[in-house]
PDB file of C-alpha atoms in Angstrom:
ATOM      1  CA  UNK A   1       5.438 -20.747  29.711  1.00  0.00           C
ATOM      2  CA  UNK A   2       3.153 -23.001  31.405  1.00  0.00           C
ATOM      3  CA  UNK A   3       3.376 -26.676  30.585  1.00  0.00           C
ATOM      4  CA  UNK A   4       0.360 -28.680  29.231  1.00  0.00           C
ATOM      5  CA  UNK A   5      -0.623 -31.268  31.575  1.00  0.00           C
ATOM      6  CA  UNK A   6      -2.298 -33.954  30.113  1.00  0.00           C
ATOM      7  CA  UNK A   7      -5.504 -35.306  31.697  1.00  0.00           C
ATOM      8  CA  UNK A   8      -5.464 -38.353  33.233  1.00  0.00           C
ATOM      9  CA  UNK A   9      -8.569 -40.596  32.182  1.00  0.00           C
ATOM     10  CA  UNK A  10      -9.631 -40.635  35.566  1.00  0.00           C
ATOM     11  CA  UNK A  11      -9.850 -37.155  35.731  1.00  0.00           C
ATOM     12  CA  UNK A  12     -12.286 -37.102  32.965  1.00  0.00           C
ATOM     13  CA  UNK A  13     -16.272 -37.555  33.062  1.00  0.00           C
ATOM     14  CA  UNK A  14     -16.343 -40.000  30.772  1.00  0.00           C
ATOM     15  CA  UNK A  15     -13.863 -41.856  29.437  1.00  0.00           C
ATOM     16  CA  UNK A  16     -11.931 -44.060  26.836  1.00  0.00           C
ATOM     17  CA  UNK A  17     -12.883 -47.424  28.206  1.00  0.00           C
ATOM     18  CA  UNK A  18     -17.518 -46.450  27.962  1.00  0.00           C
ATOM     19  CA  UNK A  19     -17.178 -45.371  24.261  1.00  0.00           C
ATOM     20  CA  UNK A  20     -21.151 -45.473  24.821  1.00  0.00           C
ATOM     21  CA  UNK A  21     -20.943 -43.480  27.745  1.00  0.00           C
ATOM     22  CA  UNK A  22     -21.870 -40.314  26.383  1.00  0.00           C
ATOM     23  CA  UNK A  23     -25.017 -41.769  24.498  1.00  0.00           C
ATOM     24  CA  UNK A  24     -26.098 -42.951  28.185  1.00  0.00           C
ATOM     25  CA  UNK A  25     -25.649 -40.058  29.916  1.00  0.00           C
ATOM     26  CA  UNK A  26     -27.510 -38.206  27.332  1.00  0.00           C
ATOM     27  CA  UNK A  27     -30.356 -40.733  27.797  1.00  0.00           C
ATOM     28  CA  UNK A  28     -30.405 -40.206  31.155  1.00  0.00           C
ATOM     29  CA  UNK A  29     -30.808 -36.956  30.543  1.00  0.00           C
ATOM     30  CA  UNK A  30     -33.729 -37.245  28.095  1.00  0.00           C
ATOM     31  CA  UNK A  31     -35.181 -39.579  30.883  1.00  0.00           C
ATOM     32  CA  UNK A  32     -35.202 -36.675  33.295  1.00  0.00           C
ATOM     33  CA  UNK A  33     -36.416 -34.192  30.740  1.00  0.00           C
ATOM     34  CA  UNK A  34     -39.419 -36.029  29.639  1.00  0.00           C
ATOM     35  CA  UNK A  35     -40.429 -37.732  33.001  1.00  0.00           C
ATOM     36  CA  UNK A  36     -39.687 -34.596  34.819  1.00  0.00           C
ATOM     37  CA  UNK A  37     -38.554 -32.737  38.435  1.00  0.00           C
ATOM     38  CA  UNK A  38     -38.287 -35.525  41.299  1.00  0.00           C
ATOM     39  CA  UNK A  39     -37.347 -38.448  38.321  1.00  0.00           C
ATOM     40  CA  UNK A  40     -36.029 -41.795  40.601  1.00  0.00           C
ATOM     41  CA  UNK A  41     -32.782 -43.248  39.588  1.00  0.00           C
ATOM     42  CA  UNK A  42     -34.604 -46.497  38.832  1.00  0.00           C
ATOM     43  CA  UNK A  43     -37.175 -44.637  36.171  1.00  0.00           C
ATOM     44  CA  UNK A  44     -34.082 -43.226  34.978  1.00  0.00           C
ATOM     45  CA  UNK A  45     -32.415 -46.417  34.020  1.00  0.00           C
ATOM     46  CA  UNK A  46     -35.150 -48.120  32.815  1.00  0.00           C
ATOM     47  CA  UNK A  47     -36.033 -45.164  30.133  1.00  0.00           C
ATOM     48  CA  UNK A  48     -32.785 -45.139  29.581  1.00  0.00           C
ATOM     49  CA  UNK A  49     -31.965 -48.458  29.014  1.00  0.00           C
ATOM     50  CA  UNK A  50     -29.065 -48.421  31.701  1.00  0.00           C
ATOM     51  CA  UNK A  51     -28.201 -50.785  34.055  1.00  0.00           C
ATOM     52  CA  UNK A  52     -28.720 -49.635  37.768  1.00  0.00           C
ATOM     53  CA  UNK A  53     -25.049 -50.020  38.610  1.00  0.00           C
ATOM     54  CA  UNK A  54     -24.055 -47.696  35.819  1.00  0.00           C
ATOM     55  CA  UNK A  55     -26.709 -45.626  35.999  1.00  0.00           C
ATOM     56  CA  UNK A  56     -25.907 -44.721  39.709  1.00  0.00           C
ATOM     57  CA  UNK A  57     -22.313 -43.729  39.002  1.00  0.00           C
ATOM     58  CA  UNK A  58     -23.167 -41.416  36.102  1.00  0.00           C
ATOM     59  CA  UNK A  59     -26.157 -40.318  38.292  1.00  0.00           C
ATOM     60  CA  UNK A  60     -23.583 -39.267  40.410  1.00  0.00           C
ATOM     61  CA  UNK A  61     -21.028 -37.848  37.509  1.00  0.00           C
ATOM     62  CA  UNK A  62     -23.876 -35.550  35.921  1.00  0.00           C
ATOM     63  CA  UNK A  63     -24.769 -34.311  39.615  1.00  0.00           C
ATOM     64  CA  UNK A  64     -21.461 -33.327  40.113  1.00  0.00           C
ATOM     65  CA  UNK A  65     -21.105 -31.186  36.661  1.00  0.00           C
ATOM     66  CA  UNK A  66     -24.235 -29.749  37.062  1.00  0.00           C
ATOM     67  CA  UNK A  67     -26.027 -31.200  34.938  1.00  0.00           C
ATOM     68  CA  UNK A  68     -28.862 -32.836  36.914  1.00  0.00           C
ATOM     69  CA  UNK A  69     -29.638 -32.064  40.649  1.00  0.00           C
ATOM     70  CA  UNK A  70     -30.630 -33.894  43.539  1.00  0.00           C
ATOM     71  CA  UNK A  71     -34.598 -32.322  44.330  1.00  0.00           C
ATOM     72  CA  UNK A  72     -34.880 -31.158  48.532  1.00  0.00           C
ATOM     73  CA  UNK A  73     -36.087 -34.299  49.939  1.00  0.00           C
ATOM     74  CA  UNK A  74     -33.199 -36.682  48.015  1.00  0.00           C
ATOM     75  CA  UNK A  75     -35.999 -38.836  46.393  1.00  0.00           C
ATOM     76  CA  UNK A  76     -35.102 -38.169  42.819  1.00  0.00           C
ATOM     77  CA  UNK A  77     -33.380 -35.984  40.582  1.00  0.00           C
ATOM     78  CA  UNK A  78     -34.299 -32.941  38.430  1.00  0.00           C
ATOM     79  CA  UNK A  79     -32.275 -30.856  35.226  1.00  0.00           C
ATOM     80  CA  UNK A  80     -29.735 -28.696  36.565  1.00  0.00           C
ATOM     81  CA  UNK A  81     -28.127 -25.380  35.695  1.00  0.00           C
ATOM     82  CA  UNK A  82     -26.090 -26.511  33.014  1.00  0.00           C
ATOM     83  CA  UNK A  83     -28.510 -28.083  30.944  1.00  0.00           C
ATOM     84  CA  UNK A  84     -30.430 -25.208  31.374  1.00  0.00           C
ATOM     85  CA  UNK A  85     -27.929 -23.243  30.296  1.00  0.00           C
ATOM     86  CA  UNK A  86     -28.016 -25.326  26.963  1.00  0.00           C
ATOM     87  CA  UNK A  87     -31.323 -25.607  26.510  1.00  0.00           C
ATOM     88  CA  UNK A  88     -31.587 -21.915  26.693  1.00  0.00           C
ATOM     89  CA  UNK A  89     -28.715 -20.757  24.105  1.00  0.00           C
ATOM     90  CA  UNK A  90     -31.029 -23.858  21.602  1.00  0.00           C
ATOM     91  CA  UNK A  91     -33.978 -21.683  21.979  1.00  0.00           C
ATOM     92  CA  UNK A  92     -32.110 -18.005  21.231  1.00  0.00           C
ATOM     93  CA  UNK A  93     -30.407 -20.036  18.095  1.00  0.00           C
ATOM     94  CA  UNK A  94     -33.624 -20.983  16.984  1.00  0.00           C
ATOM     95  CA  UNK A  95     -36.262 -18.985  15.703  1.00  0.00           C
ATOM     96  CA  UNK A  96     -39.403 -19.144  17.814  1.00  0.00           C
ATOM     97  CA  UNK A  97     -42.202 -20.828  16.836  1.00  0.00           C
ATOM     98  CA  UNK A  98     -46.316 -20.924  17.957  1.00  0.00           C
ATOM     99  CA  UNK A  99     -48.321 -23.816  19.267  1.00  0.00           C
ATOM    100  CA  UNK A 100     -50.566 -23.397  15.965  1.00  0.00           C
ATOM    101  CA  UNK A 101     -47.482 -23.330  14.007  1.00  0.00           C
ATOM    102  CA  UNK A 102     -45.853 -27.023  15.468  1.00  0.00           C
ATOM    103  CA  UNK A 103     -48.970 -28.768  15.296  1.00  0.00           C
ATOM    104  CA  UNK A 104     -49.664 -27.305  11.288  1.00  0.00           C
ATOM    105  CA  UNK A 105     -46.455 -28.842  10.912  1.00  0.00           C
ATOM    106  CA  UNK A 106     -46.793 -32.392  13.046  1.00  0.00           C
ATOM    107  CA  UNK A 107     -50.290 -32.870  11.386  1.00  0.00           C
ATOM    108  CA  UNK A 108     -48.634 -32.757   7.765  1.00  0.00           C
ATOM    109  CA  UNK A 109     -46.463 -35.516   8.687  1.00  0.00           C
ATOM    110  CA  UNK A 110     -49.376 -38.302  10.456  1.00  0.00           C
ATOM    111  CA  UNK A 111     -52.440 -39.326   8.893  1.00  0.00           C
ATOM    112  CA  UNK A 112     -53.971 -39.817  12.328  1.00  0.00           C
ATOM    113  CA  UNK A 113     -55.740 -37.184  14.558  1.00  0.00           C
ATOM    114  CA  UNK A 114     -53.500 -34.622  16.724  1.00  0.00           C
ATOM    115  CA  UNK A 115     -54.767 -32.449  19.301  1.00  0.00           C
ATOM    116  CA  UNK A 116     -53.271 -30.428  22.441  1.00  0.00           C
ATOM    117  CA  UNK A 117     -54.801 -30.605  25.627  1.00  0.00           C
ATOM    118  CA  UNK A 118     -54.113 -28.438  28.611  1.00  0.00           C
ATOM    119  CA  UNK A 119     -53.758 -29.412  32.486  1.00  0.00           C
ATOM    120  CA  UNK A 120     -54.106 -26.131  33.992  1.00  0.00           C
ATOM    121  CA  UNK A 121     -56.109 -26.244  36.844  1.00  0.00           C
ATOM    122  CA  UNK A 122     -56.046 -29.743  37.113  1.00  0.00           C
ATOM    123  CA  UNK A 123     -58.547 -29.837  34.384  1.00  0.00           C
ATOM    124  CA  UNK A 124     -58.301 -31.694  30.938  1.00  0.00           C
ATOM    125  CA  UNK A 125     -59.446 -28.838  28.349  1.00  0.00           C
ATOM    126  CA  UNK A 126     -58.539 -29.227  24.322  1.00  0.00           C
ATOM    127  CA  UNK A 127     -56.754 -26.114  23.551  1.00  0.00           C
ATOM    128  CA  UNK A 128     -56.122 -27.241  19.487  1.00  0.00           C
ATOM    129  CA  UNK A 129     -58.152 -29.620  18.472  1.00  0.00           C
ATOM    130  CA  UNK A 130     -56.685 -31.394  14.667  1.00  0.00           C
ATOM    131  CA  UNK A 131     -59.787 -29.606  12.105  1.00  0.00           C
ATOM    132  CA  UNK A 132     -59.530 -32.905  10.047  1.00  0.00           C
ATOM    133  CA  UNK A 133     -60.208 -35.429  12.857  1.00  0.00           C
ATOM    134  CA  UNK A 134     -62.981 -34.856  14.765  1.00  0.00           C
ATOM    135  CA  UNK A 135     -62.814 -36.296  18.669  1.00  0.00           C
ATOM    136  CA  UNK A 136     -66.079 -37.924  18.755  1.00  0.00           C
ATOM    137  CA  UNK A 137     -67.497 -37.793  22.053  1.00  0.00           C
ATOM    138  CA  UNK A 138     -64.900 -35.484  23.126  1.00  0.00           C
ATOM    139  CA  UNK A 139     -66.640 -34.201  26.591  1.00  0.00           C
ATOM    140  CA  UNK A 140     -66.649 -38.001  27.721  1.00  0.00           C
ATOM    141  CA  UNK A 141     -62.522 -37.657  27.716  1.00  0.00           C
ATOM    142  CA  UNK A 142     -62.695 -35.397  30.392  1.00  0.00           C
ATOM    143  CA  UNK A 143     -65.716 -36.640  32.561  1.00  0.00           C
ATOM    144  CA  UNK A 144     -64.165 -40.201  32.333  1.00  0.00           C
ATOM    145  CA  UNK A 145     -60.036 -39.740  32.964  1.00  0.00           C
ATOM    146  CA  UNK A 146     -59.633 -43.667  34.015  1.00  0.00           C
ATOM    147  CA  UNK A 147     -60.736 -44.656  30.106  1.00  0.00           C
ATOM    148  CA  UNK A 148     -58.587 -43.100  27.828  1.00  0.00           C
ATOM    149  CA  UNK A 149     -55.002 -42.242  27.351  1.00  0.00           C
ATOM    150  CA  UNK A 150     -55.133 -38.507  27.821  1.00  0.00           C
ATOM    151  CA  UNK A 151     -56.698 -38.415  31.209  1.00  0.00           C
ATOM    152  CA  UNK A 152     -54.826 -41.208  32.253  1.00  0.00           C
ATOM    153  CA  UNK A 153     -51.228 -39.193  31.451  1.00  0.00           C
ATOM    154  CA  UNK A 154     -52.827 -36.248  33.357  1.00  0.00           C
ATOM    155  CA  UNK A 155     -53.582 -38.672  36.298  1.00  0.00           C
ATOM    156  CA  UNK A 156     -50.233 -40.133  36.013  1.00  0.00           C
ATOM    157  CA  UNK A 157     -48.476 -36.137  36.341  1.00  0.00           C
ATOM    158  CA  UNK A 158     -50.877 -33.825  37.761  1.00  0.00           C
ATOM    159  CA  UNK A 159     -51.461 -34.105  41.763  1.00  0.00           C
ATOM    160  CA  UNK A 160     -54.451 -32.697  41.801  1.00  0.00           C
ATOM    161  CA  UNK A 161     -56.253 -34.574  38.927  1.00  0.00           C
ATOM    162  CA  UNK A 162     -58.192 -37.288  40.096  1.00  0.00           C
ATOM    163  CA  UNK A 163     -60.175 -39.949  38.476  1.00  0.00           C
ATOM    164  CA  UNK A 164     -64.057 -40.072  38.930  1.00  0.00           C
ATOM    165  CA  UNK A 165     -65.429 -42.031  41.842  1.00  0.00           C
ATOM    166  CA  UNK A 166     -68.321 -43.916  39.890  1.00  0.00           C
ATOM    167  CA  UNK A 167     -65.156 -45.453  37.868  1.00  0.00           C
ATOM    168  CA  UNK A 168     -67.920 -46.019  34.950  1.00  0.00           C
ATOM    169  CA  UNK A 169     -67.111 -48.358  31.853  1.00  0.00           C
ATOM    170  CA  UNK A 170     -67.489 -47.379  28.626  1.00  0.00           C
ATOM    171  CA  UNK A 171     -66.874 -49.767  26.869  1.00  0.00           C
ATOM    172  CA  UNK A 172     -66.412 -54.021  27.361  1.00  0.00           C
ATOM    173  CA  UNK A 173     -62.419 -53.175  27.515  1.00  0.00           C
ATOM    174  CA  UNK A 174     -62.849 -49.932  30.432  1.00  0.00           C
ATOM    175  CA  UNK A 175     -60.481 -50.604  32.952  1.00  0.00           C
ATOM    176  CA  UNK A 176     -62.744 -49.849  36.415  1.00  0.00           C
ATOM    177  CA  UNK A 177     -60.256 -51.675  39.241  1.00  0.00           C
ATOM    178  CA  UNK A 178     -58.470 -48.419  40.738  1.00  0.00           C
ATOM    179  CA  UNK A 179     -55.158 -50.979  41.284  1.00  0.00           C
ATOM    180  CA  UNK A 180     -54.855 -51.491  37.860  1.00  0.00           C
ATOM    181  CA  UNK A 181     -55.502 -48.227  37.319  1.00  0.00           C
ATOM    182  CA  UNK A 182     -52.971 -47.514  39.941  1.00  0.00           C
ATOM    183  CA  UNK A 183     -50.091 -49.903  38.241  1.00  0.00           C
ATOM    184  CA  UNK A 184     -50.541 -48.555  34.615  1.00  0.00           C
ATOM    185  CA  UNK A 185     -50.435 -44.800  35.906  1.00  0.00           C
ATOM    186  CA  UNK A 186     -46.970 -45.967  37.520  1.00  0.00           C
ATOM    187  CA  UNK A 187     -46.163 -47.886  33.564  1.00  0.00           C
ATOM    188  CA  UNK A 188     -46.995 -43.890  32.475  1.00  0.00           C
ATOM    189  CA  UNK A 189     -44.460 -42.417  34.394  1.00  0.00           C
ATOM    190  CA  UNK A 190     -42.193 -45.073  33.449  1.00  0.00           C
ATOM    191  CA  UNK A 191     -42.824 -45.397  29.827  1.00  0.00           C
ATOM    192  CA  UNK A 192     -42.745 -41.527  29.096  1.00  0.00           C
ATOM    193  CA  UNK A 193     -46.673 -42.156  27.203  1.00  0.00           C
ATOM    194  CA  UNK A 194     -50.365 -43.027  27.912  1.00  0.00           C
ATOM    195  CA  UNK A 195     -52.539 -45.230  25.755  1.00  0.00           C
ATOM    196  CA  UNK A 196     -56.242 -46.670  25.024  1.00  0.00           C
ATOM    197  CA  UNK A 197     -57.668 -49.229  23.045  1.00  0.00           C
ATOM    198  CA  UNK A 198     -61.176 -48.802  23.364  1.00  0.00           C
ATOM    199  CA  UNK A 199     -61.806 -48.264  26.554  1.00  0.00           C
ATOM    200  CA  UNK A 200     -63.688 -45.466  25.851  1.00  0.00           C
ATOM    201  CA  UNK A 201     -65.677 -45.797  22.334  1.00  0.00           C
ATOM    202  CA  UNK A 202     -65.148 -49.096  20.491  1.00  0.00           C
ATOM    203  CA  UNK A 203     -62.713 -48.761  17.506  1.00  0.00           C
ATOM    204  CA  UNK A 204     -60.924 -46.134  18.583  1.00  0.00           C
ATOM    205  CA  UNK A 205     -57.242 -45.792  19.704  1.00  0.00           C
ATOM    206  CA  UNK A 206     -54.972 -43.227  21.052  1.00  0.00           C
ATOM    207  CA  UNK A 207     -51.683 -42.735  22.309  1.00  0.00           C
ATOM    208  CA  UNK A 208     -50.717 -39.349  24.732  1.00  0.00           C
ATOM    209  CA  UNK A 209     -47.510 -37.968  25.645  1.00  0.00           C
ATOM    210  CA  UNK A 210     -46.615 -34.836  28.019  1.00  0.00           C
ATOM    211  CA  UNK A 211     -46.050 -31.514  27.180  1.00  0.00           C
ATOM    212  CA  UNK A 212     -44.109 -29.543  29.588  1.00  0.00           C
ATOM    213  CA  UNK A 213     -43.078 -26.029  30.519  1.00  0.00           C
ATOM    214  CA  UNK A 214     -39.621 -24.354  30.664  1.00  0.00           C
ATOM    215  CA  UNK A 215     -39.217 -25.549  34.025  1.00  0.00           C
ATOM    216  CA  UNK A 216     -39.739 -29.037  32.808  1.00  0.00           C
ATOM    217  CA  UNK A 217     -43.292 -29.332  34.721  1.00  0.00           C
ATOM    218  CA  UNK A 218     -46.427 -31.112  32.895  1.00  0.00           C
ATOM    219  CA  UNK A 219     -48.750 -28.634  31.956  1.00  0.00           C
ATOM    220  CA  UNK A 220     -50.549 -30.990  29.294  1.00  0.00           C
ATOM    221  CA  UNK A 221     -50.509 -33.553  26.457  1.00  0.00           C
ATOM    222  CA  UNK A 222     -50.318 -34.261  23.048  1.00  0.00           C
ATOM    223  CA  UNK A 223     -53.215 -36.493  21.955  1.00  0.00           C
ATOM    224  CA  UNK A 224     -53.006 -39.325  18.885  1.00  0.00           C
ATOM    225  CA  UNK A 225     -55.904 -40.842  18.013  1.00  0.00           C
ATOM    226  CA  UNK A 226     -57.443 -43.321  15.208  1.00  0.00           C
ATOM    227  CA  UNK A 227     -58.557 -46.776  14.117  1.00  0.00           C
ATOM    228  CA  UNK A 228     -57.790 -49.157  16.663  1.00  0.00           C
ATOM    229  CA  UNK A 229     -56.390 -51.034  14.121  1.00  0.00           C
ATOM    230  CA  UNK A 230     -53.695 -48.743  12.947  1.00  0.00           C
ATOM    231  CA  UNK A 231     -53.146 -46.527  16.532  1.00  0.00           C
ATOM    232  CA  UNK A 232     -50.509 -49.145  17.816  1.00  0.00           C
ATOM    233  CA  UNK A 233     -47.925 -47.872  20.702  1.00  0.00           C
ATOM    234  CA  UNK A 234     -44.960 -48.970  17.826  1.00  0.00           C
ATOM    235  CA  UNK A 235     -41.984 -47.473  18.694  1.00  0.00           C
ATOM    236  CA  UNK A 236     -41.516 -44.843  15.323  1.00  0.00           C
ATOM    237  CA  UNK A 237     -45.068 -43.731  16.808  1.00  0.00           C
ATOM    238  CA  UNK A 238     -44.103 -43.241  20.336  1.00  0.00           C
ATOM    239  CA  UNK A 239     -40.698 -40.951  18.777  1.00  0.00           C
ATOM    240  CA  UNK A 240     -43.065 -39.312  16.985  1.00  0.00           C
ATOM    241  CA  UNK A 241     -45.122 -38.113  19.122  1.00  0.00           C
ATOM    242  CA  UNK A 242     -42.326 -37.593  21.915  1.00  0.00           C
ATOM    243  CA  UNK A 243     -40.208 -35.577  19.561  1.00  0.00           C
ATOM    244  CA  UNK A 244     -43.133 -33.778  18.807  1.00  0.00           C
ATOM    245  CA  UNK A 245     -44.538 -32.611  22.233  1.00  0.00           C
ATOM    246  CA  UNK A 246     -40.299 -31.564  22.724  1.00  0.00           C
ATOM    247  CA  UNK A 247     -41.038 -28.973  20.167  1.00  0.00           C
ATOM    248  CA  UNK A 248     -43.920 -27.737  21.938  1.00  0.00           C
ATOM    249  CA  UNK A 249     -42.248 -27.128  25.282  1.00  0.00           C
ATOM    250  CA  UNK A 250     -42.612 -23.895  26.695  1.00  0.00           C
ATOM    251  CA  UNK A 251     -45.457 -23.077  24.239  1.00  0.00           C
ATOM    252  CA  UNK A 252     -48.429 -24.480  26.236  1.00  0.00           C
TER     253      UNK A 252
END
């Protein structure tokens, strides 16, 4: 009979002494997740809410298990086989759903406008627009990427989106310096969503968050938008919508 060896707690991943160590490491992993493939271990901790020092060693821990790898050129990290693993046996446990379906459902539960806008191409195209709320002006969103919290979350994860050269303002509260721009495209990637405040039709307000493949890449957003009164970036919002666009992985 073989004896039972007892595991030493430094044998372990995480242990005893970080009784919030798991609730990091799965924050981590959300971080990777939503800001996708190439991820640096400094947007990592800041999404996460972990300090560098600790966010480095479990950096380290996950990569080891397999969780999270190490992308070619070292700059960043992406999900690895085991989550995928995971996230795979979720989806055959759950039965599937359609775009149309998700959005029937997140609609029910805002009273603000909801739409789904594809990337493909590196082109921003509404693919199910919210029947009840009307995007006024909705071919300026597209023509104008540098105004409005859509285009400015495909600029922030799409390589081949640019923004347009005349930088025109819309509005008194357009942002048209390309460094700013530059800087709150950076805030994007950090902050996991986009937002406007009437930088491109006065009153209005939106907030956007990614949608991404099976493979974790952007392929397009999910669009909130009302009265710039009420559209604030609040955090229940932000879950919202972020728990939201999770459901709609893989669908786009």
């Amino acid at each position: 009979m073989t004896a039972h060896v007892p595991i030493r707690s430094s044998e372990t991943t995480f242990g005893g002494r970080q009784p919030h160590a798991v609730q990091k490491a799965l924050g981590m992993l959300e971080a990777v997740a939503q800001l996708g493939p190439g991820t640096t271990a400094k947007e990592i901790a800041t999404f996460a809410g972990v300090p560098p020092a600790t966010a480095y060693r479990m950096l380290n821990l996950l990569v080891a298990d397999g969780y999270l790898v190490r992308v070619p050129d070292l700059s960043g990290f992406a999900l690895g086989r085991r989550t995928a693993e995971l996230a795979q046996a979720a989806a055959e446990s759950t039965p599937s759903e359609s775009l149309h379906d998700v959005m029937e459902d997140l609609r029910g539960c805002t009273r603000f406008g909801l739409h789904v806008a594809s990337f493909a191409g590196s082109r921003l195209r509404f693919v199910d627009q919210d029947p009840d709320h009307e995007i006024v002006a909705i071919t300026t969103l597209s023509k104008s990427l540098h105004a409005n919290a859509i285009g400015k979350l495909m600029l922030a994860h799409v390589p081949g989106a640019a923004p347009d050269a005349e930088f025109r303002r819309l509005t008194e509260f357009t942002m048209c310096e390309r460094e700013s721009l530059a800087r709150e495209l950076r805030e994007i990637v950090s902050s996991g969503y986009a937002k406007e405040c009437q930088e491109t039709r006065l009153g209005r307000a939106a907030l956007a968050v990614p949608i991404r493949d099976s493979s974790s890449f952007v392929v397009g957003g999910l669009y909130l938008h009302g009265s710039a009164a009420k559209v604030q970036p609040d955090p229940d919002l932000v879950r919202f919508l972020v728990d939201g666009s999770a459901r709609l992985t893989g669908l786009l």
